[in-house]
PDB file of C-alpha atoms in Angstrom:
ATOM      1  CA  UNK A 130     168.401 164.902 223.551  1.00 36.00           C
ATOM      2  CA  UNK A 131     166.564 167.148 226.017  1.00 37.00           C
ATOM      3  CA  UNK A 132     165.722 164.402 228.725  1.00 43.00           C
ATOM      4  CA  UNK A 133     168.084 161.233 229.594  1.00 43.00           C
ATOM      5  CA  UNK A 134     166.449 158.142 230.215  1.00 43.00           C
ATOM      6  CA  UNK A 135     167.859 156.913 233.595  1.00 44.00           C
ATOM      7  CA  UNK A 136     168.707 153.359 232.361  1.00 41.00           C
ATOM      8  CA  UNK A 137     170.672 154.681 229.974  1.00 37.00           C
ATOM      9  CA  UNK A 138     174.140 153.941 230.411  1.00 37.00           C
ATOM     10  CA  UNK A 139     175.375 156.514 226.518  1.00 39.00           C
ATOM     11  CA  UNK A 140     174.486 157.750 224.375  1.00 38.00           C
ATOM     12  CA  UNK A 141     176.328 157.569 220.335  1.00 38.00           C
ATOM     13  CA  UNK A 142     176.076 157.244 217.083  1.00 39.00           C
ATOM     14  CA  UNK A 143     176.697 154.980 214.656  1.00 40.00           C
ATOM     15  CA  UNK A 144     177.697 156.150 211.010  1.00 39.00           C
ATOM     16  CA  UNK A 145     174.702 154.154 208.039  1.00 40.00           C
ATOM     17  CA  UNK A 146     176.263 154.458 204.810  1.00 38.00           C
ATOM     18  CA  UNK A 147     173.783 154.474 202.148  1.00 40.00           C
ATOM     19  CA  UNK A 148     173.051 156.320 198.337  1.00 41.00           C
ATOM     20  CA  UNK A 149     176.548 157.334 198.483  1.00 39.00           C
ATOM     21  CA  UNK A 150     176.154 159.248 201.332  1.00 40.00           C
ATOM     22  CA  UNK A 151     176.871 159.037 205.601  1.00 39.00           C
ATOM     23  CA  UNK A 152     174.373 159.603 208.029  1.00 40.00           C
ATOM     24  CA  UNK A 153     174.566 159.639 211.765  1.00 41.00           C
ATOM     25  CA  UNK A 154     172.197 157.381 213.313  1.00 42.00           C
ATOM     26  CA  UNK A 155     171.928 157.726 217.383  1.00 43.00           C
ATOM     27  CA  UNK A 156     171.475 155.281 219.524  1.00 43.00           C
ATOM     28  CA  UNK A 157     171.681 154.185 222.535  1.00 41.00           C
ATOM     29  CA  UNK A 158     172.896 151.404 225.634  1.00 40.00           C
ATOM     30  CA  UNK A 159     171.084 150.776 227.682  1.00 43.00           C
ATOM     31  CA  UNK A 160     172.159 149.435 231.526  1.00 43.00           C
ATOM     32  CA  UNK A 161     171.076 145.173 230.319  1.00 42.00           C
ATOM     33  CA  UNK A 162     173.562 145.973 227.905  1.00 42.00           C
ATOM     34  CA  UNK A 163     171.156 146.225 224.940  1.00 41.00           C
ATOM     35  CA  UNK A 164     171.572 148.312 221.678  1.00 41.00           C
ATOM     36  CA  UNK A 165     168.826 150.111 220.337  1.00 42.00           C
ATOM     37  CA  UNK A 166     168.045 153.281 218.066  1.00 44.00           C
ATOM     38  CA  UNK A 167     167.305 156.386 220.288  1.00 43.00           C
ATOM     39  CA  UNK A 168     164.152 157.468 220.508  1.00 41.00           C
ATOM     40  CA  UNK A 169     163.427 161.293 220.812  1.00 42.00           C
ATOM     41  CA  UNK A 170     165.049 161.987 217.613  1.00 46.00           C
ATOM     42  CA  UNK A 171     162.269 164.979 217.247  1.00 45.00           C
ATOM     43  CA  UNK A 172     164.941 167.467 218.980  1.00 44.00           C
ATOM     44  CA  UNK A 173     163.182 170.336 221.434  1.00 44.00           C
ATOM     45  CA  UNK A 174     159.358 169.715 219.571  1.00 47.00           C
ATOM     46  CA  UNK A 175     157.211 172.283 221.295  1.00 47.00           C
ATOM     47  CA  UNK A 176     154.074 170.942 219.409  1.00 51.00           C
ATOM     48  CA  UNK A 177     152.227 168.751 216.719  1.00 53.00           C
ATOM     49  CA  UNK A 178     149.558 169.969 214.964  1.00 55.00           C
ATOM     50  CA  UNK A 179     147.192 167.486 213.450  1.00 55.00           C
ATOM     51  CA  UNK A 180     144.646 167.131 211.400  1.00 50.00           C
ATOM     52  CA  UNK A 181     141.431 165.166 212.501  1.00 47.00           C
ATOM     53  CA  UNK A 182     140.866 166.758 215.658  1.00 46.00           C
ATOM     54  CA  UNK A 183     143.544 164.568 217.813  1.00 50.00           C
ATOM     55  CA  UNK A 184     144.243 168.179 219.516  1.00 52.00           C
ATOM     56  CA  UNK A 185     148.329 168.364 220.095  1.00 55.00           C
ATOM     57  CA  UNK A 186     151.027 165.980 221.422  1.00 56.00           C
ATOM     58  CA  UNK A 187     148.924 162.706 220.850  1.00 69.00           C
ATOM     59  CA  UNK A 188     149.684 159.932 223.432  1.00 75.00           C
ATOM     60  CA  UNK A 189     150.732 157.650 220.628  1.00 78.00           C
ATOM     61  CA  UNK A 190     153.007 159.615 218.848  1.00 76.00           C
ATOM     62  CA  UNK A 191     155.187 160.888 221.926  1.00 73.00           C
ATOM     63  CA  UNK A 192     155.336 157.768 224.000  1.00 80.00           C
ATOM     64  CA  UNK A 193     158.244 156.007 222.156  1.00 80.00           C
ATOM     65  CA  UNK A 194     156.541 153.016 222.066  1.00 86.00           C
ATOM     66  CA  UNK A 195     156.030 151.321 218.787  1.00 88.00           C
ATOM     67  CA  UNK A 196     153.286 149.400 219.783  1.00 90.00           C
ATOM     68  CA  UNK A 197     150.986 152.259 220.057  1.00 87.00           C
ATOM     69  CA  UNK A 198     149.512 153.872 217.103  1.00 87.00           C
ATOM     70  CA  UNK A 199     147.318 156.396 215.130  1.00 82.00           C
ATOM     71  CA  UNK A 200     143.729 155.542 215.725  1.00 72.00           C
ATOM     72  CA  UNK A 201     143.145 156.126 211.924  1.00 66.00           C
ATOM     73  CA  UNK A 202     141.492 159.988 212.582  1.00 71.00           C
ATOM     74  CA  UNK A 203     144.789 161.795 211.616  1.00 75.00           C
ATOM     75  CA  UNK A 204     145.417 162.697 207.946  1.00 80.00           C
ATOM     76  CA  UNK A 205     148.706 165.052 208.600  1.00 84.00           C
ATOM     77  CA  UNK A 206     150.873 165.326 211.191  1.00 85.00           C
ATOM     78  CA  UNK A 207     153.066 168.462 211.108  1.00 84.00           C
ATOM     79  CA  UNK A 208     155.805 169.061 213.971  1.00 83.00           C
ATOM     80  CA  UNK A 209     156.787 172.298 215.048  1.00 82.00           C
ATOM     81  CA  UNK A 210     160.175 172.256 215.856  1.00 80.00           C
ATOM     82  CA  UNK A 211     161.113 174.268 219.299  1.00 76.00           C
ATOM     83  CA  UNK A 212     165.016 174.591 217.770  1.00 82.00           C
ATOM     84  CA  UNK A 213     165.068 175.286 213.475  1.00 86.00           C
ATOM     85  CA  UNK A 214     167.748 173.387 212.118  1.00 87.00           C
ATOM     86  CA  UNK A 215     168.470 171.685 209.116  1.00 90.00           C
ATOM     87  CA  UNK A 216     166.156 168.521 207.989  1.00 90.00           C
ATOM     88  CA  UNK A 217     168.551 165.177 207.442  1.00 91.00           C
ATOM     89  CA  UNK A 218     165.929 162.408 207.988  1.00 90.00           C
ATOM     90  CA  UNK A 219     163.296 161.114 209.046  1.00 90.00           C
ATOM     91  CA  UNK A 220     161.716 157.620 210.311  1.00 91.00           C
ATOM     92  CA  UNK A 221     158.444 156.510 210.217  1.00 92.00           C
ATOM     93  CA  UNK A 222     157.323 153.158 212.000  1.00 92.00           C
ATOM     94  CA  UNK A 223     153.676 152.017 210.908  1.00 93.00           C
ATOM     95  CA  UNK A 224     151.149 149.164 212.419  1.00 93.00           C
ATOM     96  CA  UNK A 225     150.076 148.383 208.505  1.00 92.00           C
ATOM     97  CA  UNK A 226     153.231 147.289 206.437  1.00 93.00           C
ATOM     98  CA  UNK A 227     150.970 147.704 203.299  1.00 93.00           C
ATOM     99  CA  UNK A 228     151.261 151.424 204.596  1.00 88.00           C
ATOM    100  CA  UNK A 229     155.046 151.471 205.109  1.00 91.00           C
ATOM    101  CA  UNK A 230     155.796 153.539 201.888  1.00 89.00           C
ATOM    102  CA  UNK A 231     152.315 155.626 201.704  1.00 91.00           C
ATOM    103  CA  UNK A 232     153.878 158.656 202.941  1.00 91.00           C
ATOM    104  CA  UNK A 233     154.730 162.392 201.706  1.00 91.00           C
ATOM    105  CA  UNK A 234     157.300 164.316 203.456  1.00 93.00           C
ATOM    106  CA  UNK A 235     157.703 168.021 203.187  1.00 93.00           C
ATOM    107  CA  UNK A 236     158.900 170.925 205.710  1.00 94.00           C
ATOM    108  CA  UNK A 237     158.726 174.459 205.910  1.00 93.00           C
ATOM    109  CA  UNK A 238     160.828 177.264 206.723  1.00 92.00           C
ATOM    110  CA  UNK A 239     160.249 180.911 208.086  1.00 89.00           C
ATOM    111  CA  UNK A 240     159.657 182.553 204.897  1.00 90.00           C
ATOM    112  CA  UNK A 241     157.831 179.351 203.330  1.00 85.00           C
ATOM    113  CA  UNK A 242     155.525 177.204 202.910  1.00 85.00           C
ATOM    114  CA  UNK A 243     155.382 173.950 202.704  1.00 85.00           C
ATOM    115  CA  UNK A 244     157.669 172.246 200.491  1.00 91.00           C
ATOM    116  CA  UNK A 245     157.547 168.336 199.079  1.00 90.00           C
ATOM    117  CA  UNK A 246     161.128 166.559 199.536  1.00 87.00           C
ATOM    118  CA  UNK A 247     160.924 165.950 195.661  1.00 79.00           C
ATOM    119  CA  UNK A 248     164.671 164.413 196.396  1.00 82.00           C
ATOM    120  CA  UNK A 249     163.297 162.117 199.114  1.00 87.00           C
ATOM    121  CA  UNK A 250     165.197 158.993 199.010  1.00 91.00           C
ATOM    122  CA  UNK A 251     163.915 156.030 201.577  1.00 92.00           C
ATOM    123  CA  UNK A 252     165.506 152.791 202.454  1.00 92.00           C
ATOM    124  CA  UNK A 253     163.156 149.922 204.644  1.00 93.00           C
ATOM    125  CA  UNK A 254     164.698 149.329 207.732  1.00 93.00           C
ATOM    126  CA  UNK A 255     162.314 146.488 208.388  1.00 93.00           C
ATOM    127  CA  UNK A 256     158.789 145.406 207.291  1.00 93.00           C
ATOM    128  CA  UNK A 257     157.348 148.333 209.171  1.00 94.00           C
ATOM    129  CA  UNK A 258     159.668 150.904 209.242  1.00 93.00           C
ATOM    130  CA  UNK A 259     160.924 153.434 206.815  1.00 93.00           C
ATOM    131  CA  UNK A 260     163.833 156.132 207.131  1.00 93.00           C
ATOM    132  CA  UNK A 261     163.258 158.844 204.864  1.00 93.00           C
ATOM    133  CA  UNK A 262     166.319 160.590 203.881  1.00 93.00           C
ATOM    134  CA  UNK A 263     165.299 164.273 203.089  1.00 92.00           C
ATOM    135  CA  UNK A 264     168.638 166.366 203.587  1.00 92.00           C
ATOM    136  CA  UNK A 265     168.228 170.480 203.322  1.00 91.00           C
ATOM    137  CA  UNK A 266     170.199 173.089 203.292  1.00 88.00           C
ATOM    138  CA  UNK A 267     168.055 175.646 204.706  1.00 90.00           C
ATOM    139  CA  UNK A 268     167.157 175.940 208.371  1.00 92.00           C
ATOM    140  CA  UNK A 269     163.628 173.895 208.848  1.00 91.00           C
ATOM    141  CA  UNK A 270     160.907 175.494 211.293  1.00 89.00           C
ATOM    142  CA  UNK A 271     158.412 172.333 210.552  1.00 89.00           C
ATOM    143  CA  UNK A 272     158.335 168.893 209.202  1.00 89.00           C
ATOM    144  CA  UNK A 273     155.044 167.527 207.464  1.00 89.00           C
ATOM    145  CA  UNK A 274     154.104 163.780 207.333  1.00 90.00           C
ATOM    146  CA  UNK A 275     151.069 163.371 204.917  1.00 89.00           C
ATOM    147  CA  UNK A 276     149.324 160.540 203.193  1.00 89.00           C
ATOM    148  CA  UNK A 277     147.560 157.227 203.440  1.00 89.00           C
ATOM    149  CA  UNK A 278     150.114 155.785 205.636  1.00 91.00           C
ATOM    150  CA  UNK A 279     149.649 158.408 208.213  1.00 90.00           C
ATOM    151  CA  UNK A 280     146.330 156.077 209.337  1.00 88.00           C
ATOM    152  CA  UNK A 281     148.806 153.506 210.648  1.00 90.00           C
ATOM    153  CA  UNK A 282     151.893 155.503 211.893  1.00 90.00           C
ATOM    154  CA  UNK A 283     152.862 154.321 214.887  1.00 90.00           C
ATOM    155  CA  UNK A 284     156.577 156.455 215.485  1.00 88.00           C
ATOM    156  CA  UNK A 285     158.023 159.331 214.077  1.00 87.00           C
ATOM    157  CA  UNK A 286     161.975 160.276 214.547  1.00 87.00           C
ATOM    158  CA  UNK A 287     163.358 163.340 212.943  1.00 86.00           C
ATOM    159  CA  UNK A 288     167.344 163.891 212.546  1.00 83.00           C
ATOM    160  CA  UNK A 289     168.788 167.099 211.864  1.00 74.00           C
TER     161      UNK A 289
END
């Protein structure tokens, strides 16, 4: 994580074990002693590009607040990541739980384009929030979030 939030007293992980394999899930603790995921999963982003003409870096989608949304203009959302690494997962969190599984995931590499997780595998976290697990072996330059769930996507981690 590039920035530390200053009521942050660590920062770990926690090992989910799930479709027979591990995953390292961050989180954090904060300084009232509280657990939560980490937010700014999306290591070094230098951009979004999305469609609808939101422009780059929407409000919504960088303010780690779940609360605030898509304003139901944006179709795809495709992050450019600053640091290419390996894809592991992703989570979405969505306003609309009718929404929560409308999603496609793909990503793209430097001498691709983009290509569908065809071995996606999700698991609900709660009514409104989905972790994708998407794992590559090839370095990833972008990650793609498309479908009719993007209308209501509120947050969107990505692990490497």
């Amino acid at each position: 994580m590039s920035t530390r939030d200053p009521d942050v007293k660590f920062y770990s992980s926690k090992t989910l074990n799930t479709f027979n394999n591990s995953f390292n899930i961050p989180f954090v603790l904060r300084d009232n002693n509280s657990f939560s995921c980490a937010h700014n999963l999306i290591p070094d982003v230098s951009e979004f590009t999305i469609s609808g003409g939101l422009g780059s870096n929407p409000d919504w989608l960088t303010d780690n607040d779940d609360t605030t949304c898509n304003d139901e203009n944006a179709q795809t959302i495709t992050v450019r990541l600053a640091t290419p690494h390996p894809l592991t997962w992703v989570r979405i969190v969505v306003s609309d739980t009718a929404n929560l599984t409308e999603f496609q995931l793909g990503y793209q590499t430097s001498t691709t384009g983009v290509a569908l997780c065809d071995n996606a595998r999700s698991a609900r976290v709660d009514d409104k929030t989905l972790d994708i697990f998407c794992p590559t072996s090839t370095i990833v330059t972008h990650v793609t979030v498309s479908g009719l769930g993007v209308s209501t996507l509120c947050s969107l981690f990505i692990s490497g």
